[in-house]
Amino acid sequence: MIDALVHALPHVFAPANLLAVVIGSIAGLVVGALPGLTVTTGIAILIPITFGLDPLFALGMMAGMYNAGSYGGAIPAILMRVPGTPASVATILDGYEMTKRGEAAYALQVAVVSGVIGSALSAIALILFAPPLVKVSLLFGPAEYFWLAMLGLATISALLGDDLVKGVTASLIGLLIGTVGQDLTSGTERFTFGSLELMDGFSIVVLLTGLFALPPVFQMAEESIKEGMSAAALKFRKQRSVLREWRYFLPVWLRSSAIGVFIGIMPGAAGSMSSFLAYNDAKRVARSPETFGQGNPEGVAASEAGNGADNAAALIPALSLGIPGSGVAAIILGGLLVHGLRPGPQLFRDHPDVVYGFMLQMLLSAFLLLVVGGLAATRIFGQVLRLPRVVLAPLIILFVAIGVYAVNNAMFDLYILVGVGLVAYVMEKLGYPQAPVVLGLILGPMAESQLRLSLTISQGNPAVLVSSWVSIIIALLTALVLVTPLYRAWRERQRKPAAA
Amino acid sequence: MAVTAGPSRRIVEIVFAAALIAVAGAVFVLSADYPAESAAFPRVLAALLALCAVVVTVRQLRHGAEAGGQPFFAHLPRFLLAVVILVAYVAAIGVAGYLLPSFALAVGLPFVLGYRRLALTVPLALGTLAAIVLIFNVVLERPLPPDVLMHLWETVR
Amino acid sequence: MKRVFRAGLMGVAAAVALSGSALAADYPTKPIEMIVAFAPGGGTDVAARSIASFMEKHLGGGARIAVINKPGAGGEIGWTAVAQAKPDGYTIGFINVPAINALVVEGKAKFKMDDFQPIANLVYDPGVLVVGKNSPYQSVKDLVEAAKAKPGSIAIGTSGAVGSSEHITILNFERLADVKLTHAPFGGTAPVRQAVLGGHIPAATMNLSEALQLSREGEIRVIGVMSEERSDYLKDAPTFREQGYDVVAGSSRGIAAPKGMPADIVAQLEAAVDKALNDPEYLEAAKKAEIPLHYLASGDYKAFLDKSTADLEATWKVSPWR
């Protein structure tokens, strides 16, 4: 392996291939930052263009796009509260609060550095530990996925907010929205009212933008704010430096990256789970969990490191078995095939220079992100906030509208967007949190379908749910996640009388 | 002031909870047609949702008087205006395509809300639209909603 | 005003259409929309984008083909858009057999198979039945016997949902072998492959091209190929027919247009597909990727579509999948 890595190095740093990674990173940043455009779309358009080119040129562009695209979503999430992907929702929770406090530049910096660390650690895991990690991913069948979904749902407890009843209500709304569409196991169409557009359920990007991006627009209209953010709030130098505070962030980065890598290797787990799980974990071990959701940089760091760590890890089962761990990994597989690179153990034997070259490019693109995303792009994007809010809001709508339309090329989604936006605004003003809606929406279908799938395979015998040690461990973890906040509350109560 | 006040927070709170109960009821009724295994999950969720909504309502009725008195909207007319404009915008996209309504929105919304520096809003709107067309349509080949401008362009050619 | 304008345009268009060859000589004068009924990045999408650039080259005259994704409802939204488009040669689309025929046979779709003008088929990928490497089943017969001993005890994973082509195949197989199996829909190829490899499911169906590499590595065992003859790509794998079960199934991707398209434009597009598929550069990439190319010209493609529909109608009568 060391041989192959050394052998691949000159190819990776060949000027053309280096340029490919840079171009890919810039393009990835753009598609990631715009709602409705995804890295998958970008790579899909890229593939036919790369016919006949050096594989490492094509793969370099994909690697750049992948890592930069996954970070790109954080930019509008932090600055404008527009989530490009479900993964950016956990970033919004603290990132947008920091922006409101005038720490936009710092928040972006935390996001980019954390994303870089997550992506880099993930790439290192890909290079060093692919074979054992693949074995872990094979331990997961429907029953194990069911518990994984339950674990994810349990993390909602970290997002409920101050009002428990309203938090639970919001989760239930999300879970119910998740049931819309054709039910996989029996083929029944639920709550579609005969509409073809709803057969596959609501499009997640549409709901996300409606939930998060539109309420601030209504608020802006009501308050009619004619000022923008001051230039001072957007200066980098004046604010803290993440790199100097690395000791403070290190534990969050490491834990979140480990979570991201773990979720990344699971083909059946929603990719956005990693940022939520990482966020929950950071909040759970934090000394003052109540500051999460109010602009705690650790929340941004956890979410983005978890999100970045999902990337290269998703390639582990993809390269070694041909089973993509994420949507983007799936399309990268397609790109590999076009170049005659068939995934599987023989890929490492027959084309070690390309495989290890690609892995190094994943690592390289992670660090390039620091330059492209951290220095150049965030400075430019950040300036947008200096516009008067009453001018900025309609511009956000322009991007949101075209992005939502682009998801399915359907007007239907635009109507849904406005409807969801209105309901979301009322919910927000009444103090119903939005993040639980998203988590319920994503994980509810996973939990239900995996549960029913495992029962189908076992002919209805519920013992299948606890028949493997993996299931039992995850079930226990779920219980732990649920019990921790209760335990904390109990301890607080114990302590208070003593102090008084 | 009376014009801008609108309903109190308490009223909205109760109306929203009532809407949730209605949704839960609808879910319960609709899923009667589905096979038992498909209906089970949504029905459980609907029951829980209704329960939560009842709790919210009861809480409002018992304690809401002091806290729920203030108006829900900061400025109701402007809110309604924004809603109308947004709905009109989306409807217009369906009729006239993306570009013209978008330009109208980007310039018009700030204008009616009292921001009248056209020297800023007009170039900004044009620049944003140019960037959107460039990225979405030219580079990434994503189609824009069918546009009257395109028809005009084609007939002119 | 606009209507008057349109009417005028239509008059012109009609006049041009009358002198059909004049139109075809100019074709294409604007970008051709190629509708893909699935999301960007899926198998059909990548296939469409790859072939589109080669079709542009062989249509000549600076032709442009824009791939437009209209995903949703298992392809129904995109296919409806193709069926209802103007047959002026500027809207074509990818259709997938037997998924599209299944929708028609169920009577659910807003289109009929007659609404399409087939242009050419590109790919045919036979289905296969696979088991994990540690599975006790060495042949289809082993699996059938085990299922007969304990009806319903053997679950077969598929990448689709209820009513997907793989589900329909399983129903056919159940009828032919007179067994009761359990259909376990995973809703995606990645999870079902993972489940077979990890031993979470006794057997699964997939397309041959998806099973090739894993089977060569000995990670999974292909116990039956659903084609008439053994595949050149995997000589060792027996067909269902050899083992006494007449199961022939697979999925194909081809290009179709709305019906009523001028014959010379059909011919032009057909020729462009043929040339694109034989383009050395494309051919090499396809060979490397082991894409099971299977060109059918317009007429043959129509016959193939009709046969698939007839087969599904027969199945629907005996064992409806919904």
PDB file of C-alpha atoms in Angstrom, chain C residues 152-267:
ATOM      1  CA  GLY C 152     -42.860 -18.377   2.449  1.00  0.00           C
ATOM      2  CA  SER C 153     -39.769 -18.898   4.525  1.00  0.00           C
ATOM      3  CA  ILE C 154     -37.378 -17.658   1.848  1.00  0.00           C
ATOM      4  CA  ALA C 155     -37.262 -13.932   1.358  1.00  0.00           C
ATOM      5  CA  ILE C 156     -35.958 -12.525  -1.903  1.00  0.00           C
ATOM      6  CA  GLY C 157     -34.590  -9.021  -1.749  1.00  0.00           C
ATOM      7  CA  THR C 158     -35.159  -6.606  -4.588  1.00  0.00           C
ATOM      8  CA  SER C 159     -34.016  -3.076  -5.230  1.00  0.00           C
ATOM      9  CA  GLY C 160     -37.521  -1.961  -6.106  1.00  0.00           C
ATOM     10  CA  ALA C 161     -40.844  -1.559  -4.375  1.00  0.00           C
ATOM     11  CA  VAL C 162     -44.068  -3.497  -4.718  1.00  0.00           C
ATOM     12  CA  GLY C 163     -44.985  -3.631  -8.410  1.00  0.00           C
ATOM     13  CA  SER C 164     -41.426  -3.130  -9.611  1.00  0.00           C
ATOM     14  CA  SER C 165     -40.185  -5.239 -12.491  1.00  0.00           C
ATOM     15  CA  GLU C 166     -38.168  -7.395 -10.103  1.00  0.00           C
ATOM     16  CA  HIS C 167     -41.260  -8.028  -8.003  1.00  0.00           C
ATOM     17  CA  ILE C 168     -43.186  -9.034 -11.109  1.00  0.00           C
ATOM     18  CA  THR C 169     -40.389 -11.433 -12.036  1.00  0.00           C
ATOM     19  CA  ILE C 170     -40.569 -13.044  -8.620  1.00  0.00           C
ATOM     20  CA  LEU C 171     -44.326 -13.499  -9.020  1.00  0.00           C
ATOM     21  CA  ASN C 172     -43.753 -15.146 -12.395  1.00  0.00           C
ATOM     22  CA  PHE C 173     -41.128 -17.425 -10.940  1.00  0.00           C
ATOM     23  CA  GLU C 174     -43.395 -18.389  -8.033  1.00  0.00           C
ATOM     24  CA  ARG C 175     -46.082 -19.400 -10.491  1.00  0.00           C
ATOM     25  CA  LEU C 176     -43.755 -21.364 -12.785  1.00  0.00           C
ATOM     26  CA  ALA C 177     -42.030 -23.188  -9.927  1.00  0.00           C
ATOM     27  CA  ASP C 178     -45.210 -23.476  -7.868  1.00  0.00           C
ATOM     28  CA  VAL C 179     -43.627 -22.146  -4.685  1.00  0.00           C
ATOM     29  CA  LYS C 180     -44.370 -19.438  -2.177  1.00  0.00           C
ATOM     30  CA  LEU C 181     -41.593 -16.894  -1.668  1.00  0.00           C
ATOM     31  CA  THR C 182     -41.517 -13.670   0.309  1.00  0.00           C
ATOM     32  CA  HIS C 183     -40.781 -10.426  -1.476  1.00  0.00           C
ATOM     33  CA  ALA C 184     -38.556  -8.046   0.501  1.00  0.00           C
ATOM     34  CA  PRO C 185     -38.333  -4.643  -1.200  1.00  0.00           C
ATOM     35  CA  PHE C 186     -35.220  -2.671  -0.205  1.00  0.00           C
ATOM     36  CA  GLY C 187     -35.950   0.325  -2.402  1.00  0.00           C
ATOM     37  CA  GLY C 188     -32.410   0.694  -3.751  1.00  0.00           C
ATOM     38  CA  THR C 189     -29.608  -1.377  -5.219  1.00  0.00           C
ATOM     39  CA  ALA C 190     -27.005  -0.447  -2.606  1.00  0.00           C
ATOM     40  CA  PRO C 191     -28.937  -1.698   0.456  1.00  0.00           C
ATOM     41  CA  VAL C 192     -29.997  -4.952  -1.176  1.00  0.00           C
ATOM     42  CA  ARG C 193     -26.454  -5.743  -2.279  1.00  0.00           C
ATOM     43  CA  GLN C 194     -25.192  -4.993   1.189  1.00  0.00           C
ATOM     44  CA  ALA C 195     -27.853  -7.273   2.651  1.00  0.00           C
ATOM     45  CA  VAL C 196     -26.862 -10.191   0.399  1.00  0.00           C
ATOM     46  CA  LEU C 197     -23.168  -9.735   1.116  1.00  0.00           C
ATOM     47  CA  GLY C 198     -23.768  -9.496   4.825  1.00  0.00           C
ATOM     48  CA  GLY C 199     -26.045 -12.534   4.841  1.00  0.00           C
ATOM     49  CA  HIS C 200     -29.073 -10.566   6.027  1.00  0.00           C
ATOM     50  CA  ILE C 201     -31.255 -11.967   3.281  1.00  0.00           C
ATOM     51  CA  PRO C 202     -31.215 -15.488   1.753  1.00  0.00           C
ATOM     52  CA  ALA C 203     -31.343 -14.378  -1.883  1.00  0.00           C
ATOM     53  CA  ALA C 204     -31.833 -11.327  -4.037  1.00  0.00           C
ATOM     54  CA  THR C 205     -32.493 -10.316  -7.601  1.00  0.00           C
ATOM     55  CA  MET C 206     -30.485  -7.708  -9.440  1.00  0.00           C
ATOM     56  CA  ASN C 207     -29.286  -6.965 -12.928  1.00  0.00           C
ATOM     57  CA  LEU C 208     -26.461  -9.018 -14.347  1.00  0.00           C
ATOM     58  CA  SER C 209     -24.138  -6.053 -14.792  1.00  0.00           C
ATOM     59  CA  GLU C 210     -24.523  -5.226 -11.109  1.00  0.00           C
ATOM     60  CA  ALA C 211     -23.584  -8.752 -10.067  1.00  0.00           C
ATOM     61  CA  LEU C 212     -20.614  -9.328 -12.374  1.00  0.00           C
ATOM     62  CA  GLN C 213     -17.754  -8.062 -10.294  1.00  0.00           C
ATOM     63  CA  LEU C 214     -18.941  -9.372  -6.943  1.00  0.00           C
ATOM     64  CA  SER C 215     -19.574 -12.764  -8.482  1.00  0.00           C
ATOM     65  CA  ARG C 216     -16.152 -12.945 -10.116  1.00  0.00           C
ATOM     66  CA  GLU C 217     -14.613 -12.164  -6.747  1.00  0.00           C
ATOM     67  CA  GLY C 218     -16.614 -14.982  -5.200  1.00  0.00           C
ATOM     68  CA  GLU C 219     -18.448 -12.648  -2.807  1.00  0.00           C
ATOM     69  CA  ILE C 220     -21.826 -13.679  -4.164  1.00  0.00           C
ATOM     70  CA  ARG C 221     -23.056 -16.608  -6.242  1.00  0.00           C
ATOM     71  CA  VAL C 222     -25.250 -16.149  -9.286  1.00  0.00           C
ATOM     72  CA  ILE C 223     -27.538 -19.194  -9.206  1.00  0.00           C
ATOM     73  CA  GLY C 224     -29.714 -18.258 -12.152  1.00  0.00           C
ATOM     74  CA  VAL C 225     -29.575 -15.856 -15.077  1.00  0.00           C
ATOM     75  CA  MET C 226     -32.928 -14.787 -16.519  1.00  0.00           C
ATOM     76  CA  SER C 227     -31.910 -14.800 -20.159  1.00  0.00           C
ATOM     77  CA  GLU C 228     -32.381 -17.250 -22.970  1.00  0.00           C
ATOM     78  CA  GLU C 229     -28.701 -18.075 -23.172  1.00  0.00           C
ATOM     79  CA  ARG C 230     -25.734 -17.744 -20.860  1.00  0.00           C
ATOM     80  CA  SER C 231     -24.146 -14.339 -20.813  1.00  0.00           C
ATOM     81  CA  ASP C 232     -20.761 -13.819 -22.425  1.00  0.00           C
ATOM     82  CA  TYR C 233     -19.750 -11.774 -19.422  1.00  0.00           C
ATOM     83  CA  LEU C 234     -20.383 -14.613 -16.973  1.00  0.00           C
ATOM     84  CA  LYS C 235     -20.055 -17.960 -18.726  1.00  0.00           C
ATOM     85  CA  ASP C 236     -20.219 -20.048 -15.555  1.00  0.00           C
ATOM     86  CA  ALA C 237     -23.608 -18.842 -14.429  1.00  0.00           C
ATOM     87  CA  PRO C 238     -26.461 -21.138 -15.554  1.00  0.00           C
ATOM     88  CA  THR C 239     -29.705 -19.739 -16.912  1.00  0.00           C
ATOM     89  CA  PHE C 240     -33.093 -20.381 -15.354  1.00  0.00           C
ATOM     90  CA  ARG C 241     -34.114 -22.211 -18.527  1.00  0.00           C
ATOM     91  CA  GLU C 242     -31.258 -24.692 -18.201  1.00  0.00           C
ATOM     92  CA  GLN C 243     -32.542 -25.471 -14.742  1.00  0.00           C
ATOM     93  CA  GLY C 244     -36.053 -26.058 -15.958  1.00  0.00           C
ATOM     94  CA  TYR C 245     -37.751 -22.762 -15.109  1.00  0.00           C
ATOM     95  CA  ASP C 246     -38.757 -20.609 -18.039  1.00  0.00           C
ATOM     96  CA  VAL C 247     -37.977 -17.258 -16.435  1.00  0.00           C
ATOM     97  CA  VAL C 248     -36.701 -14.674 -18.882  1.00  0.00           C
ATOM     98  CA  ALA C 249     -36.579 -11.135 -17.600  1.00  0.00           C
ATOM     99  CA  GLY C 250     -34.372  -8.115 -17.644  1.00  0.00           C
ATOM    100  CA  SER C 251     -34.477  -4.410 -17.919  1.00  0.00           C
ATOM    101  CA  SER C 252     -33.757  -2.341 -20.958  1.00  0.00           C
ATOM    102  CA  ARG C 253     -33.180   1.307 -21.698  1.00  0.00           C
ATOM    103  CA  GLY C 254     -34.074   2.871 -24.964  1.00  0.00           C
ATOM    104  CA  ILE C 255     -35.073   6.142 -26.557  1.00  0.00           C
ATOM    105  CA  ALA C 256     -38.604   6.987 -27.603  1.00  0.00           C
ATOM    106  CA  ALA C 257     -40.460  10.036 -28.825  1.00  0.00           C
ATOM    107  CA  PRO C 258     -44.102  11.063 -28.723  1.00  0.00           C
ATOM    108  CA  LYS C 259     -46.109   9.352 -31.465  1.00  0.00           C
ATOM    109  CA  GLY C 260     -46.698  11.192 -34.685  1.00  0.00           C
ATOM    110  CA  MET C 261     -43.136  12.278 -35.186  1.00  0.00           C
ATOM    111  CA  PRO C 262     -42.172  12.627 -38.885  1.00  0.00           C
ATOM    112  CA  ALA C 263     -40.624   9.410 -40.164  1.00  0.00           C
ATOM    113  CA  ASP C 264     -37.492  11.058 -41.487  1.00  0.00           C
ATOM    114  CA  ILE C 265     -36.705  12.592 -38.109  1.00  0.00           C
ATOM    115  CA  VAL C 266     -37.173   9.199 -36.497  1.00  0.00           C
ATOM    116  CA  ALA C 267     -34.750   7.794 -39.046  1.00  0.00           C
TER     117      ALA C 267
END
